[in-house]
Coordinates of C-alpha atoms and ligand atoms in Angstrom, one line a residue:
X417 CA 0.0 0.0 0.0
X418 CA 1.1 3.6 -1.0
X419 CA 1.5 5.6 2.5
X420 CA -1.3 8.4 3.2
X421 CA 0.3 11.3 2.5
X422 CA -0.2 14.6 5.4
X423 CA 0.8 18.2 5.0
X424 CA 1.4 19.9 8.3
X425 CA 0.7 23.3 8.9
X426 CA 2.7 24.3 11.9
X427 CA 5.6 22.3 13.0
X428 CA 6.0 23.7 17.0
X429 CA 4.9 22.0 19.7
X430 CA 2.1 20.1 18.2
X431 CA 3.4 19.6 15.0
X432 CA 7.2 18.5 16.1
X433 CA 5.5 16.1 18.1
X434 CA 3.8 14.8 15.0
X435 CA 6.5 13.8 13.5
X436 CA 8.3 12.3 16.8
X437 CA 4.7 10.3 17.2
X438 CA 4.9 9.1 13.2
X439 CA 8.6 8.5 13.8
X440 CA 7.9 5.9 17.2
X441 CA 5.2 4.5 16.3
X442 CA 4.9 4.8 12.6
X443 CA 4.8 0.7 12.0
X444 CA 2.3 0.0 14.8
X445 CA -0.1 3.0 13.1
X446 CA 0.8 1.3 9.6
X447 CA -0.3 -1.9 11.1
X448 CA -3.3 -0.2 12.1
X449 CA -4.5 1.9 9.2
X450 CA -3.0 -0.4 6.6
X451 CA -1.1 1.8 4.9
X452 CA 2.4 4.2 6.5
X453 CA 1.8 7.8 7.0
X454 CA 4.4 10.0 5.3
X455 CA 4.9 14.3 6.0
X456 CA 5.0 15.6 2.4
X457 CA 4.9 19.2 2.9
X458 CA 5.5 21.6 6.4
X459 CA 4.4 25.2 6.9
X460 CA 6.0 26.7 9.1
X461 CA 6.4 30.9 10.1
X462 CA 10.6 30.7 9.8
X463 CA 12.3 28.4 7.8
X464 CA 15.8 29.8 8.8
X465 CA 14.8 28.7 12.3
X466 CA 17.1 25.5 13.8
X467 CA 14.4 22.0 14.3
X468 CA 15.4 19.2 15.5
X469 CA 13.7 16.9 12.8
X470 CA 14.3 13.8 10.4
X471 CA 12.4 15.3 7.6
X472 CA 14.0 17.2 4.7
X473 CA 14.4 20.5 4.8
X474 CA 13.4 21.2 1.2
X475 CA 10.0 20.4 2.5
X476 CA 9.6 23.2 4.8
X477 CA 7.5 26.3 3.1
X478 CA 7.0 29.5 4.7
X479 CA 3.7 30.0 2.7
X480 CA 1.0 27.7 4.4
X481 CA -0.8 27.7 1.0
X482 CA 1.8 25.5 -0.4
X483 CA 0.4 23.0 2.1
X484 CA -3.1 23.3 1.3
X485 CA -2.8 23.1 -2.5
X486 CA -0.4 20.9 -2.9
X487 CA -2.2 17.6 -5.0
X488 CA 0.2 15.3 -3.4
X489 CA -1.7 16.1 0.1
X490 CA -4.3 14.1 1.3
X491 CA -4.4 15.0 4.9
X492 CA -4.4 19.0 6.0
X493 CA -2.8 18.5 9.8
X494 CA -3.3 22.2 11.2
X495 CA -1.3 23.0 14.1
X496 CA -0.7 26.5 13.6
X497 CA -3.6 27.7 15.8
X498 CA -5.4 31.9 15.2
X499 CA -8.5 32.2 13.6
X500 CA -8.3 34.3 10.2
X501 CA -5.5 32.8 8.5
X502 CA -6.6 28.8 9.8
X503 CA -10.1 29.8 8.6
X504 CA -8.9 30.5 4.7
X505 CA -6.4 27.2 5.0
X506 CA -9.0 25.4 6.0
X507 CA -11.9 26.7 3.5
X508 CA -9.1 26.7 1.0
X509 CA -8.3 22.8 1.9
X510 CA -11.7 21.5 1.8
X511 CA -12.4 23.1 -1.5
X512 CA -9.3 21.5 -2.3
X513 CA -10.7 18.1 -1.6
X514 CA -8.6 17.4 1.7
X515 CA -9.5 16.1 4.6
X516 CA -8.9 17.8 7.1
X517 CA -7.2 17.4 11.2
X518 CA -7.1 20.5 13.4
X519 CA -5.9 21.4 17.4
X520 CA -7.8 24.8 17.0
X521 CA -10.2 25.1 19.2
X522 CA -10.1 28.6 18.8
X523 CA -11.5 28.6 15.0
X524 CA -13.9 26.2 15.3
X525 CA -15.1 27.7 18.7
X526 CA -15.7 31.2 16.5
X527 CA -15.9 29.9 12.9
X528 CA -17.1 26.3 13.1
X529 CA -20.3 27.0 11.2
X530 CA -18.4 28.3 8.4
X531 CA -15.4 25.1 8.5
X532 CA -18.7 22.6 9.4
X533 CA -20.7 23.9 6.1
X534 CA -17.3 23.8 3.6
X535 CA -16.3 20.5 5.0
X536 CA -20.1 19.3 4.7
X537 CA -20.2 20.8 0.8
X538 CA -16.8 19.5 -0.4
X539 CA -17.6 15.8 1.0
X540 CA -14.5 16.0 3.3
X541 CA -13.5 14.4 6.7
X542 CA -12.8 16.8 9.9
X543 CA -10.9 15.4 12.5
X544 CA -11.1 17.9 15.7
X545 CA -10.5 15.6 18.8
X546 CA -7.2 17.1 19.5
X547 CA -9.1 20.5 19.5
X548 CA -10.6 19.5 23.7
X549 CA -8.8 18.2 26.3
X550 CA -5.8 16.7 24.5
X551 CA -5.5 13.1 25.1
X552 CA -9.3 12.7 25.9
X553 CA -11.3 11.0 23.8
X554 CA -14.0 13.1 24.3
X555 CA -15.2 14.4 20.9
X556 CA -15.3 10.4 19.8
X557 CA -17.2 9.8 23.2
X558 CA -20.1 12.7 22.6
X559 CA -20.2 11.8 18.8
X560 CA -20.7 7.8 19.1
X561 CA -20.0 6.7 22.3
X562 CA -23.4 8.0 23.8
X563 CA -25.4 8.6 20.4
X564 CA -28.1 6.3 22.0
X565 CA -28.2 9.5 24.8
X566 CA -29.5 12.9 25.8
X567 CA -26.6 14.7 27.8
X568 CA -27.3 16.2 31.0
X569 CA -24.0 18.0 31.8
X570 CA -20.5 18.3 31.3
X571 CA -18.3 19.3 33.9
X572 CA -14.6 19.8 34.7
X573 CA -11.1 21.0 33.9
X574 CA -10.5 21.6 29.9
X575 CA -7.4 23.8 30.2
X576 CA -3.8 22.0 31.3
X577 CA -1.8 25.7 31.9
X578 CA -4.9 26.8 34.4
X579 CA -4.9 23.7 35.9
X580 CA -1.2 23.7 36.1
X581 CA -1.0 26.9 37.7
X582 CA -3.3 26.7 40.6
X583 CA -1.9 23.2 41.1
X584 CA 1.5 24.5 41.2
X585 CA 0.4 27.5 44.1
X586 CA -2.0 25.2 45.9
X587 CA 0.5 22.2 46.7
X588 CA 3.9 23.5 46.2
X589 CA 2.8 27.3 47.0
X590 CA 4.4 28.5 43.7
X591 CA 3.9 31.8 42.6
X592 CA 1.3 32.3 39.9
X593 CA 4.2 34.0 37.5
X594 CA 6.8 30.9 38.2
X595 CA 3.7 28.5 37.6
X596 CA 2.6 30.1 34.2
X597 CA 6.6 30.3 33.0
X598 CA 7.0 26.8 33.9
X599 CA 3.6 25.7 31.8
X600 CA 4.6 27.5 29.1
X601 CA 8.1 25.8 29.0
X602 CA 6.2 22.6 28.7
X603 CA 4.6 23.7 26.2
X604 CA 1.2 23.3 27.9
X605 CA 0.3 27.2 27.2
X606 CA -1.3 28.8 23.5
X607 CA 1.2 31.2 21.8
X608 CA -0.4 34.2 23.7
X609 CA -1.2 32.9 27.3
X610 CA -3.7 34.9 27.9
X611 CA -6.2 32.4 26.1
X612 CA -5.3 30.3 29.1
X613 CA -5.4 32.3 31.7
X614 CA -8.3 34.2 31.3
X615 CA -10.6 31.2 30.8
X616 CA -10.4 32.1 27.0
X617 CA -9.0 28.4 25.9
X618 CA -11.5 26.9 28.0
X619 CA -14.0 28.6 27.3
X620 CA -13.1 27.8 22.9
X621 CA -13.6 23.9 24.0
X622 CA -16.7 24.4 26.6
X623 CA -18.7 25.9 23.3
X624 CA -17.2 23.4 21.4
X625 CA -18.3 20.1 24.2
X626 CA -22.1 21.9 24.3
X627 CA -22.5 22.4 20.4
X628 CA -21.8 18.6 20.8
X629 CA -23.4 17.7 23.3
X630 CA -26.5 19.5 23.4
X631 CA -26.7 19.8 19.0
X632 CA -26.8 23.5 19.2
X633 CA -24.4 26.1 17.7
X634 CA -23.2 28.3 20.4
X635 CA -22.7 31.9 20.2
X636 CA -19.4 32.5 22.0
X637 CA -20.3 36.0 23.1
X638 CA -23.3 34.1 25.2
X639 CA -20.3 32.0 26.8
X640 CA -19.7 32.8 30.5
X641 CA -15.9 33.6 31.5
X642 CA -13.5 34.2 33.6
X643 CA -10.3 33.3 34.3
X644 CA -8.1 32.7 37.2
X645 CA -5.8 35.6 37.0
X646 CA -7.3 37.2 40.2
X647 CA -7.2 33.8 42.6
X648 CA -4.4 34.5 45.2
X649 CA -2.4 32.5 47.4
X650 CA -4.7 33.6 50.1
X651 CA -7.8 32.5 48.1
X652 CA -6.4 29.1 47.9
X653 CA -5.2 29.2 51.4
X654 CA -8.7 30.1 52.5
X655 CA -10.4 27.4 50.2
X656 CA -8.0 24.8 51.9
X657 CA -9.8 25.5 55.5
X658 CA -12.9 25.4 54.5
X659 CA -12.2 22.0 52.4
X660 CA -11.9 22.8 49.1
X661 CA -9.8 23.3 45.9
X662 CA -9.7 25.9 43.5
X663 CA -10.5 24.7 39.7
X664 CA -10.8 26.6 36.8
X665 CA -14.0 24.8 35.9
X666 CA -15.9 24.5 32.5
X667 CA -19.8 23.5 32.5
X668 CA -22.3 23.4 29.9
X669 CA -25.6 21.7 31.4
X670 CA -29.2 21.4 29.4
X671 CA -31.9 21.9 31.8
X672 CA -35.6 23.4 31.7
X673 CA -35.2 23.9 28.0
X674 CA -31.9 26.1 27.9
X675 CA -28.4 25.4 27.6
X676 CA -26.4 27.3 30.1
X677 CA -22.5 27.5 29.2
X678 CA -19.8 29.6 31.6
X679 CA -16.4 29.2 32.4
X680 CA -14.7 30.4 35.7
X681 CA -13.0 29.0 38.8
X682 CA -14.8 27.5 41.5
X683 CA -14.5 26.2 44.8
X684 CA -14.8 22.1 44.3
X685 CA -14.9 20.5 47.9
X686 CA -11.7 18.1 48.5
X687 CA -14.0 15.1 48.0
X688 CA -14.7 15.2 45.0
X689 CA -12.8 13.5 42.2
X690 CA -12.4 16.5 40.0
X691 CA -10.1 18.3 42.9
X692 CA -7.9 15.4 42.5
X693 CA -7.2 16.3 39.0
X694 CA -4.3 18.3 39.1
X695 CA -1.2 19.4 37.0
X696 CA -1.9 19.8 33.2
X697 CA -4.3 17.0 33.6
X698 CA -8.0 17.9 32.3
X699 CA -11.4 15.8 33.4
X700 CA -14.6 16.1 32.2
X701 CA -17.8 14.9 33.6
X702 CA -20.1 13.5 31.7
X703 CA -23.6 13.2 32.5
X704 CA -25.9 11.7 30.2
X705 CA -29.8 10.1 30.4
X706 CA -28.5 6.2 29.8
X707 CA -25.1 5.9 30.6
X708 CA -25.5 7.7 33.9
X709 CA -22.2 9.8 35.4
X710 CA -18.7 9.0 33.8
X711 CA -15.7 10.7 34.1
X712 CA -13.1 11.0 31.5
X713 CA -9.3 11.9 32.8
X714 CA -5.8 12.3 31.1
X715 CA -3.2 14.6 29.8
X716 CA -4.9 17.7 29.0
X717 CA -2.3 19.7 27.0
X718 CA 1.7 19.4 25.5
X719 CA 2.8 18.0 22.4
X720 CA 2.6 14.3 23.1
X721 CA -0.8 14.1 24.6
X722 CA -2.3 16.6 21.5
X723 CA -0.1 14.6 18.9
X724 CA -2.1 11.2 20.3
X725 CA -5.7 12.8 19.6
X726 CA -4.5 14.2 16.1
X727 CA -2.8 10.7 15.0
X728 CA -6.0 9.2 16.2
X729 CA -8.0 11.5 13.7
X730 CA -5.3 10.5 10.9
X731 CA -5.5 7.3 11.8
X732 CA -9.0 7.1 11.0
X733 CA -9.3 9.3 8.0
X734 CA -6.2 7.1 6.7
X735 CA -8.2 3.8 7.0
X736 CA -11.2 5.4 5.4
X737 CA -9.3 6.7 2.6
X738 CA -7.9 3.0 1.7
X739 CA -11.5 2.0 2.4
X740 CA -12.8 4.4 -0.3
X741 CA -15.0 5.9 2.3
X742 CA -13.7 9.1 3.1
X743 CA -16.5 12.0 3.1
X744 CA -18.6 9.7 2.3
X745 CA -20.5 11.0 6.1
X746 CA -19.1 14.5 6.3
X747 CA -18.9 15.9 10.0
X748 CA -22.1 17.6 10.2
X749 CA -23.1 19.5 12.9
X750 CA -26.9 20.1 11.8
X751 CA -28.5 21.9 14.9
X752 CA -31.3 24.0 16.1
X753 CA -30.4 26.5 18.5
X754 CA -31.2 26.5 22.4
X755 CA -31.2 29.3 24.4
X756 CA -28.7 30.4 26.5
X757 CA -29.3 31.2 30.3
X758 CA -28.0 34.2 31.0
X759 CA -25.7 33.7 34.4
X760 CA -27.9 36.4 36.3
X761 CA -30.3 33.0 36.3
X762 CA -27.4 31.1 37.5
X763 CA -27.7 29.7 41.6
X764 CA -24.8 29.0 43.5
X765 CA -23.1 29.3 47.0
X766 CA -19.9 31.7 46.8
X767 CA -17.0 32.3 48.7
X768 CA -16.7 36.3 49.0
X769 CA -13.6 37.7 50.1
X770 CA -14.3 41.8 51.4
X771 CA -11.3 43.6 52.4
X772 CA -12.6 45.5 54.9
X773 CA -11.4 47.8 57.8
X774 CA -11.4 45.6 61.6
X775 CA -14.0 47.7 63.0
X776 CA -17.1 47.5 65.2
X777 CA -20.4 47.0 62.6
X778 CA -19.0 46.1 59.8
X779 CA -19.6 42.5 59.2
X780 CA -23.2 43.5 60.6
X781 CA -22.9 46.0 57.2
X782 CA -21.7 43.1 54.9
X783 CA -24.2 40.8 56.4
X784 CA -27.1 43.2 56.3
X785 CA -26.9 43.9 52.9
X786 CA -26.6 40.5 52.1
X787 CA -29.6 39.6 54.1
X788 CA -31.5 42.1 52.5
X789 CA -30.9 40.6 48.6
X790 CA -31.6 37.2 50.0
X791 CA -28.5 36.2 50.8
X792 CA -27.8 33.8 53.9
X793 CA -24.5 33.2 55.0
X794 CA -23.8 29.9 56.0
X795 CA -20.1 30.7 57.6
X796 CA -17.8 33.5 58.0
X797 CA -13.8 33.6 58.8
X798 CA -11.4 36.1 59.2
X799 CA -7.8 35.8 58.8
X800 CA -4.7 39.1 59.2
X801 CA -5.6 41.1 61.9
X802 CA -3.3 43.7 62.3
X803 CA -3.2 47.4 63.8
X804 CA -5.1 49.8 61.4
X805 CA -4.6 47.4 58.6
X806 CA -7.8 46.1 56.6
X807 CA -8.5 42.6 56.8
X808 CA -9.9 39.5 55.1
X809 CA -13.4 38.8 55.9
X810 CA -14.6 36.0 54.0
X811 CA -18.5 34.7 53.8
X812 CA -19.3 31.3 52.5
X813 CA -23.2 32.0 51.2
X814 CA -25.8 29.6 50.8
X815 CA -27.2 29.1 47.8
X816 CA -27.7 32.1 45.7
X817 CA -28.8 33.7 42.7
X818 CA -26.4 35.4 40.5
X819 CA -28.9 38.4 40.2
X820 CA -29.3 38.5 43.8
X821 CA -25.5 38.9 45.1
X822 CA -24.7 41.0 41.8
X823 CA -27.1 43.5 43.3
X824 CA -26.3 43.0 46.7
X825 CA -22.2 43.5 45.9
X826 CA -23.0 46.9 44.1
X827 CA -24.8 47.8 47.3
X828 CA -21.4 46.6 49.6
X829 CA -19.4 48.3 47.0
X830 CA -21.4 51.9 47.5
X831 CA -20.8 51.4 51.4
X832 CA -16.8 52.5 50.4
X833 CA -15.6 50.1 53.4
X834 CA -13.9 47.6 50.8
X835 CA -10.3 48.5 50.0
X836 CA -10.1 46.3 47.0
X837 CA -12.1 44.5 44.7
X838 CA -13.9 41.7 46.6
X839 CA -13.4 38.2 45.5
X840 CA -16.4 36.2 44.6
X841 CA -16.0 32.1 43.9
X842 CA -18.8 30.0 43.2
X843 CA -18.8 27.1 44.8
X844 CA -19.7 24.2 43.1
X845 CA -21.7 20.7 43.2
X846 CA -23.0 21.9 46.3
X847 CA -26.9 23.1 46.9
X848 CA -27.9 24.2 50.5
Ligands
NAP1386 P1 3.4 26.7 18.6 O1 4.3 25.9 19.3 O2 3.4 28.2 18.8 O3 3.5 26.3 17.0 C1 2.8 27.1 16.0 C2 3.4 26.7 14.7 O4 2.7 27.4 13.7 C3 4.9 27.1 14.6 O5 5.6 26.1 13.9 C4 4.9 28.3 13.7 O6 6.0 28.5 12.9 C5 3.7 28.0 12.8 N1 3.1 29.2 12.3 C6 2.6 30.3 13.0 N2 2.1 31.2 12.2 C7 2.3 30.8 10.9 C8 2.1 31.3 9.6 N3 1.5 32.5 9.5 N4 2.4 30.5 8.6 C9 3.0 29.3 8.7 N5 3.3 28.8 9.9 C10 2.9 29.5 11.0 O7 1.9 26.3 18.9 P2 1.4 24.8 19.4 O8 1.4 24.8 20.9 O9 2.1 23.8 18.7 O10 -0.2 24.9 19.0 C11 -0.6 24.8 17.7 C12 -2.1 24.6 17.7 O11 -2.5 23.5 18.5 C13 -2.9 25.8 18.3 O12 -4.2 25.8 17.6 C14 -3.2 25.3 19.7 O13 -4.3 25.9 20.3 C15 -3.4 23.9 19.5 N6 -3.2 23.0 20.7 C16 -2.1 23.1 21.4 C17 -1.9 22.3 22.4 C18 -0.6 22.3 23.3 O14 -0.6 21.7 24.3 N7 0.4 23.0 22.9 C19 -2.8 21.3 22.8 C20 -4.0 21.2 22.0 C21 -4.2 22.1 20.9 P3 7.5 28.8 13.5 O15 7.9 27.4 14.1 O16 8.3 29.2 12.4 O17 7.3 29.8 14.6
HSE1387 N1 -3.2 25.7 26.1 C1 -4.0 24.5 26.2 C2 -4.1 24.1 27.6 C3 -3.5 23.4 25.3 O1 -3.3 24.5 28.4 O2 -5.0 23.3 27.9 C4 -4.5 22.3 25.2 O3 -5.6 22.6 24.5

């Protein structure tokens, strides 16, 4: 058999690892497919730049076209990542008559109507499991593994550098610059960190997981977020006493006819598998009508762990193509939208931290104003006290509605007692 023949576009982290991957394992994946796999073509920014790589360097291009256009390709491997340029490579591919693997979470997160549709009209395979969670199997799992199911939730950690970070300060009480350094030496972090950080990256793959789950196209502007650029050593310290961790969590539930979708950290008590998860691991809950809870965990981010998914995705476009049934069923995403909950509908408990003066009436302030939105607190510590210093009060609420403690935080805030911002964590898989 004639190897199946790839074109990467990208060759850093993800695409180096590619080729390592291919170059380990390339008989067991020929024994698998049927056929070897051979790199024909790399795009890559800088050609000039030093690789360490077996292939040629005559088939290194600086113009990713080259990649996408060339007839010898019959795989388009994008590991470039950005959204303008990936969306024209990949339009530009499927017209083409490629099929097609990506890691971008980030186009088809914005533009996956517009990829979905070309891939759809060009009879082309999309490969895109390397696009959630790295290792995880979890696009395979939503799209066949539980076909025979309605999903009730998803829930957990989708973003290795997050994870890796509050990991890092919680057990080893790194600081959250060392942390995010280290993460992005291992390659765990997206070319502008930010996207991690700020709950960006996860909140690319929650739209993603509920577009799949749920069979609606999400709206990313209707996608809660927040990142965990504002969680302190003293925030973690605080959730250790009271028995929790500190995740950056991602959850997309259906329930009462809407989809609700929002990304930010939360408190997670120390019982509870997901706040066992730690490093650049990722786990994902998975709650569907038949198959009851499962949890999915592994390697969430870094080359190796992506370059698994994305062989995966070869692997099986490979076997199809020597089966003569490639495109033949185009990933299609045909959906009718759900609404999105807006998070003011959202219930939680919360952690609030108020950094408040140690005075006489205070707390009976923070408390009354709580009270009077509907707020109950269900436990209070405070931590720092020093001469004429502020100090730490933190409330752990019952449950609450977003609405409710938005309104009632204003209300704190126009007191003029808080001498910066006040922390708010929801707390969740707890109702009381
Ligand atoms: P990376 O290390 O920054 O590699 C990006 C590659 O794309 C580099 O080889 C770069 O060329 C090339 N490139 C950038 N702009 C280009 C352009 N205009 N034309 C041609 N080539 C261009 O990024 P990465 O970590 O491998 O991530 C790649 C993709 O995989 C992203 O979509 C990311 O979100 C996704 N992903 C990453 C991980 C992970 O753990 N790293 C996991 C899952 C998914 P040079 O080498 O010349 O700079
Ligand atoms: N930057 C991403 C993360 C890569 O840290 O999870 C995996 O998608």
């Amino acid at each position: 058999m004639k190897p199946v023949k790839l074109g990467l576009i990208g060759f850093g982290t993800v695409g180096s690892a590619i080729e390592d991957l291919i170059n380990r394992n390339g008989d067991l994946l020929a024994s698998r497919i049927g056929a070897g796999l051979e790199i024909v073509k790399v795009a890559v920014r800088d050609t000039t730049k030093k690789r360490e790589t077996k292939l040629d360097t005559a088939l290194f291009t600086d113009d990713p076209f080259d990649v996408v256009n060339d007839p010898a390709v019959q795989i388009v491997v994008e590991a470039m990542g950005g959204e303008s340029l990936a969306l024209e490579l990949t339009l530009q591919a499927a017209k083409n008559g490629k099929h097609i693997v990506t890691a971008n979470k980030h186009l088809l997160a914005m533009r996956g109507a517009e990829v979905f549709a070309a891939v759809g009209e060009n009879g082309v395979e999309l490969g895109f499991e390397a696009a959630v969670a790295g290792a995880i199997p979890i696009v395979r799992t939503l799209r066949s593994s539980f076909s025979a199911n309605r999903i009730i939730s998803l829930y957990g950690i989708v973003n290795g550098t997050a994870n890796y970070i509050l990991s890092k300060m919680a057990d080893e009480g790194a600081p959250y610059e060392t942390a995010l350094s280290e993460a992005q030496r291992l390659g765990y972090a997206e070319a502008d960190p930010t996207f991690d950080v700020e709950g960006i990256d996860s909140a690319h793959k929650a739209a993603i997981l509920a577009s799949l789950a749920f069979g609606t196209p999400v709206d990313f502007s209707d996608v809660y977020v927040e990142g965990v650029t504002r969680i302190t050593a003293e925030d973690i310290g605080m959730a250790k006493e009271f028995g929790y961790v500190i995740k950056l969590l991602a959850i997309a539930k259906y329930e009462r006819e809407m989809v609700e979708i929002r990304v930010h950290p939360a408190m997670v008590a120390c019982s509870n598998p997901i706040a066992k998860v730690s490093g650049a691991f990722n786990a994902i809950e998975i709650d569907c009508s038949e198959g009851g809870v499962n949890m999915l965990v592994g390697p969430g981010a870094g080359g190796g762990p992506t370059a698994s998914a994305m062989l995966g995705d070869i692997a099986d476009i490979a076997t199809k193509i020597l089966a003569g049934s490639a495109g033949k069923t185009p990933s299609s995403m045909s959906q009718d939208p759900i609404a999105v909950r807006p998070m003011v509908e959202i219930k939680s408990r919360h952690y609030l931290r108020f950094t408040v003066p140690d005075s006489p009436g205070v707390l009976a302030q923070l408390a009354g104003l709580l009270g009077d939105n509907g707020i109950s607190i269900a436990s209070m510590m405070q931590r720092g006290r020093k001469a004429d210093m502020p100090v730490s009060v933190v409330l752990m609420t019952h449950t609450a509605l977003t609405a409710n403690l938005d309104k009632a935080l204003d209300e704190i805030g126009r007191l003029g007692i808080c001498s910066a911002p006040t922390v708010v964590i929801r707390v969740e898989g707890e109702e009381e």
